[in-house]
Short mmCIF file of C-alpha atoms in Angstrom, two decimals:
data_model
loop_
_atom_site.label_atom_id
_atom_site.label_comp_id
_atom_site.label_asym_id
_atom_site.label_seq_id
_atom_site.Cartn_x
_atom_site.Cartn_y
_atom_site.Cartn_z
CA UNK A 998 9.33 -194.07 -34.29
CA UNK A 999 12.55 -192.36 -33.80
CA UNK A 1000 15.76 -194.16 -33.67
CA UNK A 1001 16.36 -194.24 -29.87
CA UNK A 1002 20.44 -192.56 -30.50
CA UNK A 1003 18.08 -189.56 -31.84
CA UNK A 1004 16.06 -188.93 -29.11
CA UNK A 1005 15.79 -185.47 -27.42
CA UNK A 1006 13.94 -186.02 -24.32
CA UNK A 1007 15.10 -184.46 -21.33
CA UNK A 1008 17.50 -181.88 -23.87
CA UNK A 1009 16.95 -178.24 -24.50
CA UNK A 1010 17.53 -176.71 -27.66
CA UNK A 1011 17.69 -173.44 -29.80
CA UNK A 1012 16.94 -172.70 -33.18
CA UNK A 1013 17.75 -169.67 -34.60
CA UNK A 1014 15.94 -168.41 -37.62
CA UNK A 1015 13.19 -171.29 -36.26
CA UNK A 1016 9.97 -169.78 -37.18
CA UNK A 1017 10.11 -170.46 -41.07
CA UNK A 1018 11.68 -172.49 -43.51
CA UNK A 1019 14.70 -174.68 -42.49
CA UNK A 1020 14.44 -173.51 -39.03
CA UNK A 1021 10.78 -174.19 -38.20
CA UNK A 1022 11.59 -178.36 -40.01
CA UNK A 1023 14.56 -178.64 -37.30
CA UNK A 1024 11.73 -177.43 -34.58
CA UNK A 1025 9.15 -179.61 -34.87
CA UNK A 1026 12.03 -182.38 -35.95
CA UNK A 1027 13.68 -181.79 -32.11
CA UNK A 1028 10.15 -181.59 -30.90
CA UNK A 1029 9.02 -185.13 -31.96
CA UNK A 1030 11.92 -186.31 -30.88
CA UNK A 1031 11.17 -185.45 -27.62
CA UNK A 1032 13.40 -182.31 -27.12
CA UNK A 1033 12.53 -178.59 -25.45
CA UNK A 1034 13.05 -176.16 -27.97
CA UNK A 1035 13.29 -172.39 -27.90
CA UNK A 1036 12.28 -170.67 -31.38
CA UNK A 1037 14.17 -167.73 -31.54
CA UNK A 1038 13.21 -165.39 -34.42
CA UNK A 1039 13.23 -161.41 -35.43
CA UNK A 1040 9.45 -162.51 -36.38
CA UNK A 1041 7.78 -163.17 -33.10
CA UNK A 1042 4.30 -163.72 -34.10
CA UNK A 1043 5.60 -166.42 -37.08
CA UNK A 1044 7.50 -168.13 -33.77
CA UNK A 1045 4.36 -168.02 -31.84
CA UNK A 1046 3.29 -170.49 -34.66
CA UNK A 1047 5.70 -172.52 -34.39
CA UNK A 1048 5.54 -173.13 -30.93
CA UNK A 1049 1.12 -173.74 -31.20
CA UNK A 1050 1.94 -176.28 -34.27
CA UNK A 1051 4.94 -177.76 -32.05
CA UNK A 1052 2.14 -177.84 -29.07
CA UNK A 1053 -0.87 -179.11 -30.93
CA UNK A 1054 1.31 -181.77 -31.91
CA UNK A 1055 2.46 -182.77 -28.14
CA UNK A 1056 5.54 -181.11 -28.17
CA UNK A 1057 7.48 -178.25 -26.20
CA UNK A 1058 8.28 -175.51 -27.20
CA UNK A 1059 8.53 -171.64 -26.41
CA UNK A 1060 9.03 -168.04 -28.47
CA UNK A 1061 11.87 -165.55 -27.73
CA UNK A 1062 11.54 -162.70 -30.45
CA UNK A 1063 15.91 -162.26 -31.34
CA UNK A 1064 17.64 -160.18 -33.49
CA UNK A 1065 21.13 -162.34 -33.67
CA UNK A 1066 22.78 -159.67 -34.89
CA UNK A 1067 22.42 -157.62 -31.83
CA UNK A 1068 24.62 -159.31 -28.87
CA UNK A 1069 22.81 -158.41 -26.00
CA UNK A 1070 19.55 -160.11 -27.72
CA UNK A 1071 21.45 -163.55 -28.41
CA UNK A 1072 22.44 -163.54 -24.62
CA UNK A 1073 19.04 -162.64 -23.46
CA UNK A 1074 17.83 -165.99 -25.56
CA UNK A 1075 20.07 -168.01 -23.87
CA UNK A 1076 19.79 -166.88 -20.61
CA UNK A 1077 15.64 -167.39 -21.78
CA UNK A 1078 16.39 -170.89 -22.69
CA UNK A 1079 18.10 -171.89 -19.51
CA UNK A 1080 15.13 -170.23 -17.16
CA UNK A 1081 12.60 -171.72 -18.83
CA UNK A 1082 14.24 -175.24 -18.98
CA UNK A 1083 16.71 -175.71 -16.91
CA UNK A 1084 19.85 -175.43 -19.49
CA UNK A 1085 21.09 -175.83 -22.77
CA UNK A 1086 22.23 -179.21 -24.58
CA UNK A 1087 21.88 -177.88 -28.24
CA UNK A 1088 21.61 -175.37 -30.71
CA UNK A 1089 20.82 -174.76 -34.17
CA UNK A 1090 22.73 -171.59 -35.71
CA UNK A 1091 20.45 -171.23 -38.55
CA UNK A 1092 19.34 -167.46 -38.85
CA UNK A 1093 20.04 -165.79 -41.81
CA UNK A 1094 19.33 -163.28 -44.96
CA UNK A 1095 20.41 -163.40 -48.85
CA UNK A 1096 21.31 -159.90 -48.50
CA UNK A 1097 21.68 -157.67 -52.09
CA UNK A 1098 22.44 -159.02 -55.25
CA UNK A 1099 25.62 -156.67 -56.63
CA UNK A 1100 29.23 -157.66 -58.08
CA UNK A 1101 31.77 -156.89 -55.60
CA UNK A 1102 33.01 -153.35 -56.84
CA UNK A 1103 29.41 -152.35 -56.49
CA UNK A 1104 28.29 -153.52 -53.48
CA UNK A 1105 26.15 -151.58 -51.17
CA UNK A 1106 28.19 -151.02 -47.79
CA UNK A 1107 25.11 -151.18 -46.08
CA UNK A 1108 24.22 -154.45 -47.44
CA UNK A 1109 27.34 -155.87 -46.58
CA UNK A 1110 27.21 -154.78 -43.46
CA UNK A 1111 24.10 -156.26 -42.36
CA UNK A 1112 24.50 -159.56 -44.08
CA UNK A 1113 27.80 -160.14 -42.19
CA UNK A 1114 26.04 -158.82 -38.69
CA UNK A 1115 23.24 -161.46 -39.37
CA UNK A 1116 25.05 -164.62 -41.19
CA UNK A 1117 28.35 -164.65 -39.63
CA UNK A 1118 28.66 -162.63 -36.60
CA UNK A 1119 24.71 -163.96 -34.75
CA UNK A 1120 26.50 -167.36 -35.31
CA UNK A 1121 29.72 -166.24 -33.63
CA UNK A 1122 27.34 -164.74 -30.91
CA UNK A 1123 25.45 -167.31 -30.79
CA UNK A 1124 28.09 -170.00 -29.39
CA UNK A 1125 29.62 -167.11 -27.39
CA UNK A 1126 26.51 -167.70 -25.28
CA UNK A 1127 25.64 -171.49 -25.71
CA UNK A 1128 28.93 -172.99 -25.22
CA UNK A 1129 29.28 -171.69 -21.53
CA UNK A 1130 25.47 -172.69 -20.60
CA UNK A 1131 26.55 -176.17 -22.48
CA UNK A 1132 29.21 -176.47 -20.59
CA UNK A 1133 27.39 -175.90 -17.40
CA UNK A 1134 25.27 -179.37 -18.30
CA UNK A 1135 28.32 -181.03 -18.97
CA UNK A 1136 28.41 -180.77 -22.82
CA UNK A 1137 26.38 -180.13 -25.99
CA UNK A 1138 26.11 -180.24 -29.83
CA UNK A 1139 25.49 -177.04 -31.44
CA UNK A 1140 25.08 -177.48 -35.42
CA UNK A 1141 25.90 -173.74 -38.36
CA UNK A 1142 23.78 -173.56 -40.82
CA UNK A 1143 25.96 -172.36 -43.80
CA UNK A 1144 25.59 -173.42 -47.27
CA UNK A 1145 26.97 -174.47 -50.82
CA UNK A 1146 28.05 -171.36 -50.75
CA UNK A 1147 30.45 -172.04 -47.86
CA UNK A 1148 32.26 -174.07 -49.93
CA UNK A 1149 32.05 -172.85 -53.71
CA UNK A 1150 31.21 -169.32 -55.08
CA UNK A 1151 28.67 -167.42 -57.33
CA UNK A 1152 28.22 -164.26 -58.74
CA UNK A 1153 26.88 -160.97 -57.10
CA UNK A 1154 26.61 -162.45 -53.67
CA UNK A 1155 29.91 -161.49 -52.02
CA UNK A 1156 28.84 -160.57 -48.64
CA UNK A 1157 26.53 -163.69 -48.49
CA UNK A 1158 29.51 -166.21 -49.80
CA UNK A 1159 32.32 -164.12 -47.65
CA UNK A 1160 29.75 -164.95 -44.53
CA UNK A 1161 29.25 -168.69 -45.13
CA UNK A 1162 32.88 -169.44 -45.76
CA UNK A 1163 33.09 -167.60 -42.35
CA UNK A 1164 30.64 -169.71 -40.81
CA UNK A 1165 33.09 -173.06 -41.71
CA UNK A 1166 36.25 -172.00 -40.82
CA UNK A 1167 34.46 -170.75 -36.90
CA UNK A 1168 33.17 -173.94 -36.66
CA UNK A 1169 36.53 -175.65 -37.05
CA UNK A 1170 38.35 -173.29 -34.75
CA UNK A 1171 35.22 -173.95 -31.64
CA UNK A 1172 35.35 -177.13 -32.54
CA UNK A 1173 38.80 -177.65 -31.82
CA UNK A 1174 38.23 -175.38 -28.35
CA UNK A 1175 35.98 -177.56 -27.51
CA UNK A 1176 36.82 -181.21 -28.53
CA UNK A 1177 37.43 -182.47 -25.05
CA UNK A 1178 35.35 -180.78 -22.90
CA UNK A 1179 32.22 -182.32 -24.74
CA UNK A 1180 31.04 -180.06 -26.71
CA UNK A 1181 30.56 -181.03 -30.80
CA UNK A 1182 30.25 -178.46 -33.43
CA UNK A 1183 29.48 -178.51 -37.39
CA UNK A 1184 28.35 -177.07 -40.03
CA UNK A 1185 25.68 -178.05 -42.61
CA UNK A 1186 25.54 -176.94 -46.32
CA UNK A 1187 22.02 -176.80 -48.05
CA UNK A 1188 22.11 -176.67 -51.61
CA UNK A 1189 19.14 -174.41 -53.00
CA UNK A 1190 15.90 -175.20 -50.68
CA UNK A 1191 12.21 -174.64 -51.34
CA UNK A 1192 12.14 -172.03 -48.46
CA UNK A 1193 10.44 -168.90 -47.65
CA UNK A 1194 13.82 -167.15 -48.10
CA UNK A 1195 14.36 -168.26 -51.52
CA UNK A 1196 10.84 -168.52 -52.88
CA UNK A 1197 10.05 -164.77 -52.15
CA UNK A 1198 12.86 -163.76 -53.85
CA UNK A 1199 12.48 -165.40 -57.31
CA UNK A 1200 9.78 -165.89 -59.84
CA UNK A 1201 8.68 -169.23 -61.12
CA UNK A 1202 11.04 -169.54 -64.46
CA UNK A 1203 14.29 -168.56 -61.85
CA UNK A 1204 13.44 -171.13 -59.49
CA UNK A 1205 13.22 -174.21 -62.41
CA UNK A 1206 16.64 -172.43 -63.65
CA UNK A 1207 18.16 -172.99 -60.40
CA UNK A 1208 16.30 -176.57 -59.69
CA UNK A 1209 17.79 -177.43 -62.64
CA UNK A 1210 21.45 -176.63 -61.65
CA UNK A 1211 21.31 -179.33 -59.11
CA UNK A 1212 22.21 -182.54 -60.81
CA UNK A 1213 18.85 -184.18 -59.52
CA UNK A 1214 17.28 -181.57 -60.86
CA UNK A 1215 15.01 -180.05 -58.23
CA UNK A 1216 15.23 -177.88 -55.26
CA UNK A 1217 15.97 -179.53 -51.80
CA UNK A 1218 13.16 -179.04 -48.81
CA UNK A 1219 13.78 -178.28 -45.71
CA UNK A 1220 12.90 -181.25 -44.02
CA UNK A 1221 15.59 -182.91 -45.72
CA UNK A 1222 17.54 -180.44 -44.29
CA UNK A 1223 16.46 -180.88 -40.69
CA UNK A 1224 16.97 -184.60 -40.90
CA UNK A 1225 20.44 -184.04 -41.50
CA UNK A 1226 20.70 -181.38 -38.78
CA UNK A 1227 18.61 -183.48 -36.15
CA UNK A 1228 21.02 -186.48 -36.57
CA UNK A 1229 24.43 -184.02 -36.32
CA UNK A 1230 22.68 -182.99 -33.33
CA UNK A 1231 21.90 -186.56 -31.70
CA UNK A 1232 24.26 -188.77 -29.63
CA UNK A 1233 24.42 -190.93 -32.98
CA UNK A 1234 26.91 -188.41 -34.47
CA UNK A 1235 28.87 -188.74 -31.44
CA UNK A 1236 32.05 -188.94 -32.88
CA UNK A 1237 31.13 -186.10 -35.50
CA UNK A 1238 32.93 -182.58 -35.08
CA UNK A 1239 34.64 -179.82 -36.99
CA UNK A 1240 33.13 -181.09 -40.33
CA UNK A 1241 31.43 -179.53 -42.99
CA UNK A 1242 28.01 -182.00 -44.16
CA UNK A 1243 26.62 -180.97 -47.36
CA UNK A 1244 22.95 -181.92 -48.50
CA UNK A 1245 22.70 -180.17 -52.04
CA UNK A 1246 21.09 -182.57 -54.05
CA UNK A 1247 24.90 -183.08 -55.93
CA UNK A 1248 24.87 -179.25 -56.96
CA UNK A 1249 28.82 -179.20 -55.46
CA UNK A 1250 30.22 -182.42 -57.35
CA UNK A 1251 30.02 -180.84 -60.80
#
């Protein structure tokens, strides 16, 4: 049973990037709790999932298909959100792409482009949106799904790392904004997760080389992630704002 200071019912939520991976474990973790959630996803027919799984398992839940990158489409999913609930209490900033994999003097301008668009501006969109609709309940928690690589650095991912740092130092300055009129913010930052994202990307021998990086010596899943993000997201972290909250296995104390 969930710990009563974690319970969603009667609160609407959002989840960006919801229909796979980290995004689809902070679903169904809001859904058991008792929240309303809104999967929002460029993949409508993988949200559609989602919200069946969410359903079959008692829950709430409904499918907007969103490209956060495109303004207009993160407004539409709040205004969806707030017709089909009744408002917005949280949301969960956690779309994103890896982008290419090129050293900075050679990086596609393309690439960099769209990586920033996704990772950095949908989240900046994304609370341009949900903080007014909070505010119109009377507050909220919304909780930026960064990274490691908000914090430290790696090779041949430039626009990725330049967009995670991003996603830290926005969440400081809204949470700031926001501080007193009752609306938290943070960021989380997952070390290397078993995910769709990551799993399609690499072959077998590159995922044990990276496992191994983190000092326990294995790749994080997602629902560890989404326990961190459910609890950031519950009146229990009630005095939690501004702050960055790794979960990365011990991959950043090296």
């Amino acid at each position: 049973m969930a710990n009563q200071t974690q319970d969603f019912t009667g609160k609407v939520a959002i989840v960006t990037g919801g229909a796979s991976g980290i995004g689809e474990a902070v679903a169904q973790a809001i859904a058991a709790r008792g929240g309303q959630v809104v999967i929002a996803d460029i993949d409508q027919g993988d949200a559609e999932r989602v919200v069946t799984a969410i359903g079959e398992a008692g829950g709430s839940a409904k499918a907007i298909r969103t490209d956060v990158a495109d303004a207009a489409a993160v407004e539409a999913m709040v205004q969806f959100a707030v017709e089909s609930y009744g408002g917005l209490d949280v949301a969960i900033n956690n779309a994103g792409i890896g982008g290419p994999l090129s050293a900075t003097g050679e990086y596609p301008l393309d690439g960099w482009r769209r990586v920033i668009d996704i990772n950095l501006s949908g989240v900046f969109y994304g609370m341009r949106y949900q903080i007014p609709a909070m505010l119109a309940r009377g507050g909220g928690a919304i909780v930026n799904v960064a990274s490691i690589l908000g914090y430290v650095g790696t090779p041949s991912s430039p626009a990725y790392v330049a967009a995670k740092h991003g996603v830290l130092g926005l969440t400081k300055a809204a949470a700031l904004e926001y501080a007193t009129r009752n609306i938290r913010i943070n960021s989380v930052g997952p070390g290397y997760i078993e995910t769709p994202l990551l799993t399609s990307a690499l072959d077998d021998a590159a995922l044990q080389a990276i496992a191994g990086m983190h000092p326990v010596k294995r790749l994080g899943t997602s629902e560890e992630v989404a326990n961190l993000i459910a609890f950031l997201a519950s009146d229990a972290a009630s005095f939690i704002t501004g702050s960055y909250h790794l979960v990365d296995g011990g991959y950043t104390a090296q």
